[in-house]
mmCIF file of C-alpha atoms and ligand atoms in Angstrom:
data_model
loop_
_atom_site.group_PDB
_atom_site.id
_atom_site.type_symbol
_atom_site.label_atom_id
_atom_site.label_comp_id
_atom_site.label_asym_id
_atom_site.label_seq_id
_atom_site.Cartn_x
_atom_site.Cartn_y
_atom_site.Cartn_z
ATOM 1 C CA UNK V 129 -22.124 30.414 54.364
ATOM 2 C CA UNK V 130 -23.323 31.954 51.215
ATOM 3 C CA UNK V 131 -26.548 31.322 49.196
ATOM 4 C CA UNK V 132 -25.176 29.775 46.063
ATOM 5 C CA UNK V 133 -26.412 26.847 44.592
ATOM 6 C CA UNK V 134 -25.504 23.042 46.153
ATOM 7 C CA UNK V 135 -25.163 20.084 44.549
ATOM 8 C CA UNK V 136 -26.058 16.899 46.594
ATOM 9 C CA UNK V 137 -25.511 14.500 44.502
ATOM 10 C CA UNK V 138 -25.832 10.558 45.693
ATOM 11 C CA UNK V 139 -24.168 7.773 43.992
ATOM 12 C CA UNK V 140 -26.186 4.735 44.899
ATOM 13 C CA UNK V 141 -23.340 2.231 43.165
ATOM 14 C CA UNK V 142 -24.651 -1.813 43.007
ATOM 15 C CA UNK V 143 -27.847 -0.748 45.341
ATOM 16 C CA UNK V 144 -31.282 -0.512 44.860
ATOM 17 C CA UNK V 145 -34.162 -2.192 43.894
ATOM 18 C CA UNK V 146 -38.139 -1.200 43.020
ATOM 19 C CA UNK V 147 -38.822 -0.802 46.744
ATOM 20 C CA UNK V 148 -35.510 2.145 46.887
ATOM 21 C CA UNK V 149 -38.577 4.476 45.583
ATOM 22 C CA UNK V 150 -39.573 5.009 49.357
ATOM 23 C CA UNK V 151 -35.701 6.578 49.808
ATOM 24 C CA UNK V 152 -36.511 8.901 46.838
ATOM 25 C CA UNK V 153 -39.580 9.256 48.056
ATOM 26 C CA UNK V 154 -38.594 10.821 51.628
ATOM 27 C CA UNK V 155 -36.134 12.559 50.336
ATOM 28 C CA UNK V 156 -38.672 14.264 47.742
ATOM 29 C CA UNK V 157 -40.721 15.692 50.791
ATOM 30 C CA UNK V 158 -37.775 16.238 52.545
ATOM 31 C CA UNK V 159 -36.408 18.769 49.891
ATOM 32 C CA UNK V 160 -39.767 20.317 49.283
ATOM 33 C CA UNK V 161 -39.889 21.515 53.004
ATOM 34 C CA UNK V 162 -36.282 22.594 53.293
ATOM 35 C CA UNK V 163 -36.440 24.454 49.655
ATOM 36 C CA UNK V 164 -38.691 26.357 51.489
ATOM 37 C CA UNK V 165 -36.640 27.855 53.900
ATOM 38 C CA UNK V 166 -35.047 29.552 50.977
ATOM 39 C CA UNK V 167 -31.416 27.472 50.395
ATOM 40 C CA UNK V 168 -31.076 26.532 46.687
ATOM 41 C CA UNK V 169 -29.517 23.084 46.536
ATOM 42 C CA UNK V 170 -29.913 20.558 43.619
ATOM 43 C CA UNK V 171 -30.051 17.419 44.781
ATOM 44 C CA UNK V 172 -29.791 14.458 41.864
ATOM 45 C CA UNK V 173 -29.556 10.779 42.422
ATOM 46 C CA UNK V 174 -27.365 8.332 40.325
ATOM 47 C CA UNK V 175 -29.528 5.210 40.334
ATOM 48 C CA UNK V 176 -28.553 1.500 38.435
ATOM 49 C CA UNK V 177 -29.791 1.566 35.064
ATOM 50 C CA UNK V 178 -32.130 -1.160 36.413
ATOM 51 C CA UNK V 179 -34.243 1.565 38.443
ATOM 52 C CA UNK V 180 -33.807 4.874 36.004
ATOM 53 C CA UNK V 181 -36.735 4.432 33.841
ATOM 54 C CA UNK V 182 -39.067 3.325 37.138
ATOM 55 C CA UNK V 183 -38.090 6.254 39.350
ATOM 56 C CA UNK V 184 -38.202 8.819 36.842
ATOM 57 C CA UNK V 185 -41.930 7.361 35.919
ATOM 58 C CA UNK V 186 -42.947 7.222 39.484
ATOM 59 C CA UNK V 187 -41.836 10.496 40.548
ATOM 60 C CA UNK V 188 -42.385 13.655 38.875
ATOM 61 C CA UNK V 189 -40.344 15.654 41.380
ATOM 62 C CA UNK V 190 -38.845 19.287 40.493
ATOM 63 C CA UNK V 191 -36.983 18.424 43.652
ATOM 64 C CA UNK V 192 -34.756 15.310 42.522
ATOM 65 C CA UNK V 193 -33.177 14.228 39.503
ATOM 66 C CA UNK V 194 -32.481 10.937 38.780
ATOM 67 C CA UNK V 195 -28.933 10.087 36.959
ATOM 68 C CA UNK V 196 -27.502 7.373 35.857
ATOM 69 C CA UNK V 197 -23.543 5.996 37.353
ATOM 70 C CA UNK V 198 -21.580 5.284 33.753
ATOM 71 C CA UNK V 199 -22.234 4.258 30.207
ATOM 72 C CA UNK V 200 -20.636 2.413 27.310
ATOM 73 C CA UNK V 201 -18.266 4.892 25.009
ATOM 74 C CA UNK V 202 -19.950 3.998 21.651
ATOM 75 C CA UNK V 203 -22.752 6.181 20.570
ATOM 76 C CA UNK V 204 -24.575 3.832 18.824
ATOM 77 C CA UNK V 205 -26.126 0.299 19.219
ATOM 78 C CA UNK V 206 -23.058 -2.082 18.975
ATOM 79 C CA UNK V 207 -22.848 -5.840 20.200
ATOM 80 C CA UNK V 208 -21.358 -5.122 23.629
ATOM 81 C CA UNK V 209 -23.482 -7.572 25.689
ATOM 82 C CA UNK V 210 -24.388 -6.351 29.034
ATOM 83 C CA UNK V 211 -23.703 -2.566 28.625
ATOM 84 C CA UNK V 212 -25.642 0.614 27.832
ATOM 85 C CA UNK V 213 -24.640 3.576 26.104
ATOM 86 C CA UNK V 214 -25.602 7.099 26.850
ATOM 87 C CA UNK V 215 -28.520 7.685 24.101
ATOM 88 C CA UNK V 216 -30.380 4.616 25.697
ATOM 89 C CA UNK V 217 -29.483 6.280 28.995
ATOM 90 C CA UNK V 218 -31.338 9.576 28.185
ATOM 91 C CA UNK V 219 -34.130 7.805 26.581
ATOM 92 C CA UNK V 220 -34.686 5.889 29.971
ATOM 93 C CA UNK V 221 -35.252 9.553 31.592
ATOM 94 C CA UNK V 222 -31.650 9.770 32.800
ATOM 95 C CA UNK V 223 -30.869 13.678 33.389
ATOM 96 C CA UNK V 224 -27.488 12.952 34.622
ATOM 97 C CA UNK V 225 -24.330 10.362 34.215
ATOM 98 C CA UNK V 226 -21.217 9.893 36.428
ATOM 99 C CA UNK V 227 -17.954 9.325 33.842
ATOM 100 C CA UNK V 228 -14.546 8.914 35.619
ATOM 101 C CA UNK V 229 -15.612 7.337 38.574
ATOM 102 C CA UNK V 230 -12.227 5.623 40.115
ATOM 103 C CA UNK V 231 -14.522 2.132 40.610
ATOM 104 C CA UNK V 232 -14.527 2.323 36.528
ATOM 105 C CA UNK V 233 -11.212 3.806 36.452
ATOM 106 C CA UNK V 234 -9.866 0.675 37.872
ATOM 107 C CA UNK V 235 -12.056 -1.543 35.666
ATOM 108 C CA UNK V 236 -10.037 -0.328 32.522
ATOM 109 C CA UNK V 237 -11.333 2.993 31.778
ATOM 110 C CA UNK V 238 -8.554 5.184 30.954
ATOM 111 C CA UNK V 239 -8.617 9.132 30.314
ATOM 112 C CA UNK V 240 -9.068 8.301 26.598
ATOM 113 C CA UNK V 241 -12.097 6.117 27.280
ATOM 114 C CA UNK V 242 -13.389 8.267 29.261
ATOM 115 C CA UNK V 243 -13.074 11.563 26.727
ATOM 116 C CA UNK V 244 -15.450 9.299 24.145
ATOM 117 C CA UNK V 245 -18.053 8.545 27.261
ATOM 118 C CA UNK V 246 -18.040 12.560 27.648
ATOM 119 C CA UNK V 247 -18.750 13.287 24.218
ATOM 120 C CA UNK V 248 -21.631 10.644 23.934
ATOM 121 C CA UNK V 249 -23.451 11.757 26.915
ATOM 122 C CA UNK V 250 -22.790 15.225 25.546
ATOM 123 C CA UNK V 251 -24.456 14.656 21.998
ATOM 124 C CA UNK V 252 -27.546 13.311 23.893
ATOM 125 C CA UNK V 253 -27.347 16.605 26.002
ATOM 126 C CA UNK V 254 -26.685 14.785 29.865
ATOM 127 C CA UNK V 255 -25.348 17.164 32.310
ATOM 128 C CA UNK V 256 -21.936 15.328 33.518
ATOM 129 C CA UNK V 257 -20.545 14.481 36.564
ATOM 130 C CA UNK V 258 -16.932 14.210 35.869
ATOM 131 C CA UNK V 259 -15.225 12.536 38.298
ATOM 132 C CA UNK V 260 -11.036 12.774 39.213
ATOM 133 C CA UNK V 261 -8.364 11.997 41.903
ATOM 134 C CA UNK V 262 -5.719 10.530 42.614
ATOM 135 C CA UNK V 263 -4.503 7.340 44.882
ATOM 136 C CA UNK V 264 -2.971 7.190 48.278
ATOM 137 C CA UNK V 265 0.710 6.836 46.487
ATOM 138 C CA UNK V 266 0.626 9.549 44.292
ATOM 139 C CA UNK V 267 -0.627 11.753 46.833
ATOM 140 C CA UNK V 268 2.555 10.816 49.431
ATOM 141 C CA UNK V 269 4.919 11.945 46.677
ATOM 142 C CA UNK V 270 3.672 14.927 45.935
ATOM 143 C CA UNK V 271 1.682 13.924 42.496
ATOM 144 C CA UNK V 272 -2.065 15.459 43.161
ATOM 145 C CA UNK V 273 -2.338 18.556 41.505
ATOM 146 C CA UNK V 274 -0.353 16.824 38.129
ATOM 147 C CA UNK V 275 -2.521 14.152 38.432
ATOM 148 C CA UNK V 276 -6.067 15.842 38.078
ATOM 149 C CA UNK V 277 -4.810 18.033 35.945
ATOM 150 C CA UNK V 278 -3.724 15.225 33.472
ATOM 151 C CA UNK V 279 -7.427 13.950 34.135
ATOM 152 C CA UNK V 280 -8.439 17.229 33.221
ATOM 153 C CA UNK V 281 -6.741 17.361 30.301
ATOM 154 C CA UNK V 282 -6.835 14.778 28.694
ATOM 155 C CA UNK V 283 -10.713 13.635 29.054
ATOM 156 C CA UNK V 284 -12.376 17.696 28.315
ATOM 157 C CA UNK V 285 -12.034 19.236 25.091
ATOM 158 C CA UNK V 286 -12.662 23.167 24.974
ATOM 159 C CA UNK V 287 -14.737 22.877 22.370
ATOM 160 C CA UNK V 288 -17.440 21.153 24.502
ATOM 161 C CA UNK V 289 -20.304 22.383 25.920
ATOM 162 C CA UNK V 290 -18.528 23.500 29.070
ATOM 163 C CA UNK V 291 -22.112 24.379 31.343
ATOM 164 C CA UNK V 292 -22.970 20.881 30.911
ATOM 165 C CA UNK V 293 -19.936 19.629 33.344
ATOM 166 C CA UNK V 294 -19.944 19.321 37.449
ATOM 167 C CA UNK V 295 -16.290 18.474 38.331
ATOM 168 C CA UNK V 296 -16.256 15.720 41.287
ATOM 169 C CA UNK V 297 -12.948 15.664 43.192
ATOM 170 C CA UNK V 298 -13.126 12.328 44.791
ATOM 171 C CA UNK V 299 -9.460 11.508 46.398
ATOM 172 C CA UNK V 300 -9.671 7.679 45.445
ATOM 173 C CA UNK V 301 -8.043 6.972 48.971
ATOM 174 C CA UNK V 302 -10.785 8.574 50.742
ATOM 175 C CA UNK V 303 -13.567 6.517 48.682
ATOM 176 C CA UNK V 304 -15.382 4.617 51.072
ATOM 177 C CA UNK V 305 -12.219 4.098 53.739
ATOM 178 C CA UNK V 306 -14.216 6.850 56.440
ATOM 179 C CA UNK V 307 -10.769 9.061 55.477
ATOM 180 C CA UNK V 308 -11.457 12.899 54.258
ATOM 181 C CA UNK V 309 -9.005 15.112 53.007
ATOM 182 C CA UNK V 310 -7.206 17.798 55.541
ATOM 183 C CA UNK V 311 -9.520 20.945 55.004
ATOM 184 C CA UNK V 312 -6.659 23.793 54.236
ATOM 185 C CA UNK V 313 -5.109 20.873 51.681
ATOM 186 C CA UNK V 314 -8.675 20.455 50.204
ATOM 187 C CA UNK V 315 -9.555 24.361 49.831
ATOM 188 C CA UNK V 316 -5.828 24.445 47.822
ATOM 189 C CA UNK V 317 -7.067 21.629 45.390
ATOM 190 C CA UNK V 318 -10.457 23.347 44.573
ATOM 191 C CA UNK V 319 -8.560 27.014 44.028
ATOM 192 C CA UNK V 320 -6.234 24.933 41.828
ATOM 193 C CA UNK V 321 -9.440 23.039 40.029
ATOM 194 C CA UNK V 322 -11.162 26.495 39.268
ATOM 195 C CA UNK V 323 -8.191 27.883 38.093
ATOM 196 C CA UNK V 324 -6.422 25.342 35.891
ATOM 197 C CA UNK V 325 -10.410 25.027 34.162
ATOM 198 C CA UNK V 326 -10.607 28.207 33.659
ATOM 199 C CA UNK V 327 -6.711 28.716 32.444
ATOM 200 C CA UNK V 328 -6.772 25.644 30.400
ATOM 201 C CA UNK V 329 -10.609 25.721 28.631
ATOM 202 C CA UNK V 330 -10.774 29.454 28.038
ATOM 203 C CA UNK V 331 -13.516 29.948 30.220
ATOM 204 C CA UNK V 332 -14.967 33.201 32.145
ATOM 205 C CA UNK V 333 -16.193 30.931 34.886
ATOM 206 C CA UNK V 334 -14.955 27.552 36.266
ATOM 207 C CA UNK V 335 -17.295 25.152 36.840
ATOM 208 C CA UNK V 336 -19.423 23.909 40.052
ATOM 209 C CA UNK V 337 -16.729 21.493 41.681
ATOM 210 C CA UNK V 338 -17.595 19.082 43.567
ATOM 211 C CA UNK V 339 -16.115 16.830 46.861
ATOM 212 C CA UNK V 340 -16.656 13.409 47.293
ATOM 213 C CA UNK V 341 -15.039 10.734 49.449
ATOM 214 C CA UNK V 342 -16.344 9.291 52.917
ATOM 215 C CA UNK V 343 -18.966 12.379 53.201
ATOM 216 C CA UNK V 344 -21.212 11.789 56.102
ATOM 217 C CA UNK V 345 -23.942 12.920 58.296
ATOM 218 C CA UNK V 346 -20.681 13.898 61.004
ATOM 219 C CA UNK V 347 -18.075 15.268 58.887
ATOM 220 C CA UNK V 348 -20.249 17.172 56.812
ATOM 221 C CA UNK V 349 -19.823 20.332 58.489
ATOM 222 C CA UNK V 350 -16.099 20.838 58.041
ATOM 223 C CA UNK V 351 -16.131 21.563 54.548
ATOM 224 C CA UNK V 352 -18.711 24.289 55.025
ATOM 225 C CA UNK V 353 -15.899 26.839 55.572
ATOM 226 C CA UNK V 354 -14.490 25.646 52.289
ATOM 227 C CA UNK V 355 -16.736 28.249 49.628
ATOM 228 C CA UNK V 356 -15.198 26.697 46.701
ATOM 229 C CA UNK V 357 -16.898 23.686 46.968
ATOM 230 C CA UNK V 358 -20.118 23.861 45.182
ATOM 231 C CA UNK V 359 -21.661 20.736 46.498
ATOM 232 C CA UNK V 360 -20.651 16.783 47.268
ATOM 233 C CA UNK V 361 -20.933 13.509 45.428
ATOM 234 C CA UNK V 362 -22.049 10.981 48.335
ATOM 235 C CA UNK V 363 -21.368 7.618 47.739
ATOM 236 C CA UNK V 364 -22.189 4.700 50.543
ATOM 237 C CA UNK V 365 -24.600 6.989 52.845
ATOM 238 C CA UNK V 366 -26.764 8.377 50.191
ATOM 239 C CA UNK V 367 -28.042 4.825 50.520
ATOM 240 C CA UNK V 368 -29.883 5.963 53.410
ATOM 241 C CA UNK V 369 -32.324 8.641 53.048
ATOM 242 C CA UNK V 370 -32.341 9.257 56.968
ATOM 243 C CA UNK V 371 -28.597 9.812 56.129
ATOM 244 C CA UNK V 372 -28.353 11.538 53.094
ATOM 245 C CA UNK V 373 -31.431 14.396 54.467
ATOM 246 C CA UNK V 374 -28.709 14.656 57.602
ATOM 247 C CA UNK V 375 -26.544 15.580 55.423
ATOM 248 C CA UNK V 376 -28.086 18.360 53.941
ATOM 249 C CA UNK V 377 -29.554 19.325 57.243
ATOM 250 C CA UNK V 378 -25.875 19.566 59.154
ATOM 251 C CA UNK V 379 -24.007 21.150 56.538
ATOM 252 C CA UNK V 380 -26.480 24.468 56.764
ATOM 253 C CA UNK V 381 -26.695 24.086 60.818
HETATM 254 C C1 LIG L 176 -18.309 7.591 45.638
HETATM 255 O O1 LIG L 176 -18.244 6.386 45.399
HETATM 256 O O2 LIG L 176 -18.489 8.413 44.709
HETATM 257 C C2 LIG L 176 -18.170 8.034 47.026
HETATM 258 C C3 LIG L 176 -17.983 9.293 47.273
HETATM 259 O O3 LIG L 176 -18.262 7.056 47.950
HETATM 260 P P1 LIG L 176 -18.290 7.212 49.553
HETATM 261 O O4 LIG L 176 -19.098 8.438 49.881
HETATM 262 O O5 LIG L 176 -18.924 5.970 50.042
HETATM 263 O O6 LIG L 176 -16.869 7.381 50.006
#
């Protein structure tokens, strides 16, 4: 187990409310005891909109970032009732966004849509959480690596500001269904995420890569063998801060 930095990063989805701030809260002490013991992690939390502005008022933690789960593609205001766009995101005290999540993905947003999303949370300087994978179907024949590279593709432009992106792998078939990936298969994919970034975007280094997908308090441990991965995107348990500190407590046991 090396020293680099961790990302654990929870996406709260449709949860939450003013009285979540006690789950943030624990978790703030939590990391300020454990940073002590000398592991770097980063751990960031992608709230609803409804809670951004409140959390990142109430807490002024160095130890948690708050982010926010998606945004409307137009930059500017627009008459698109019910949605947000990344400017008001930033102003709300949103460090962070998730773009690509597959819950989106299957709402309608396609690579393309996506792409715009990236380059408006980009002009307001939000550090991305870019999120691919494919479905149970394309994995059985064989289409995984074509897939996220397509996602790849067609979504990052090398002219971006490359530091400002965290790849999240997040098999859509092991979203929530308590199914992870087979550990050799998954150590494969990240080698093949590194190097098709690097290959494709003319970069020196590849960016921190992320795994997400049914990560829990028991399975946490298996990907620790896997150095590639640079951290996890945790969905339904970061709802929990007893489960999400377990987390981060098992994976360095
Ligand atoms: C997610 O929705 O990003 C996710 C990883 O969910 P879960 O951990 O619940 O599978």
């Amino acid at each position: 187990m090396t020293n680099k930095l961790k990302y654990f990063i929870g996406n709260w989805k449709m949860f939450g409310d003013p009285s979540s701030l006690k789950i943030i809260n624990q978790i703030h002490s939590f990391c300020g005891r454990f940073k002590s013991r000398g592991k770097k992690n980063k751990i960031i939390l992608c709230v609803p909109n409804t809670l951004i502005y409140f959390f990142t008022t109430k807490i002024k933690s160095k130890f948690v970032s708050i982010g926010a789960q998606n945004c409307h593609h137009q930059k500017n205001y627009g008459s698109f009732t019910g949605s947000v766009n990344a400017m008001m995101l930033k102003k709300t005290g949103a460090r962070y966004i998730i773009l690509g999540h597959s819950e989106n993905r299957s709402e309608g947003d396609t690579n393309q849509i996506i792409k715009k999303k990236i380059e408006s949370a980009l002009k307001q300087k939000l550090n991305i959480i870019f999120c691919i994978g494919e479905t149970f179907k394309e994995k059985k024949v064989g289409k995984t690596l074509s897939v996220i590279r397509r996602q790849m593709r067609s979504s990052i432009d090398k002219k971006y500001n490359l530091n400002k992106i965290i790849i999240a792998y997040e098999p859509i078939w092991s979203i929530g269904s308590g199914k992870i990936p087979k550990i050799q298969e998954l150590k494969k994919i990240f080698i093949f995420i590194k190097n098709e970034f690097k290959k494709n975007f003319k970069t020196k280094v590849s960016p921190a890569v992320l795994y997400g997908g049914s990560v829990n308090d028991n399975n946490i441990k298996k990907f620790s063998s896997i150095s590639e991965i640079d951290g996890f995107l945790i969905g339904g348990a970061s709802q929990s801060s007893k489960k999400f500190i377990d987390i981060i407590k098992n994976y360095y046991k």
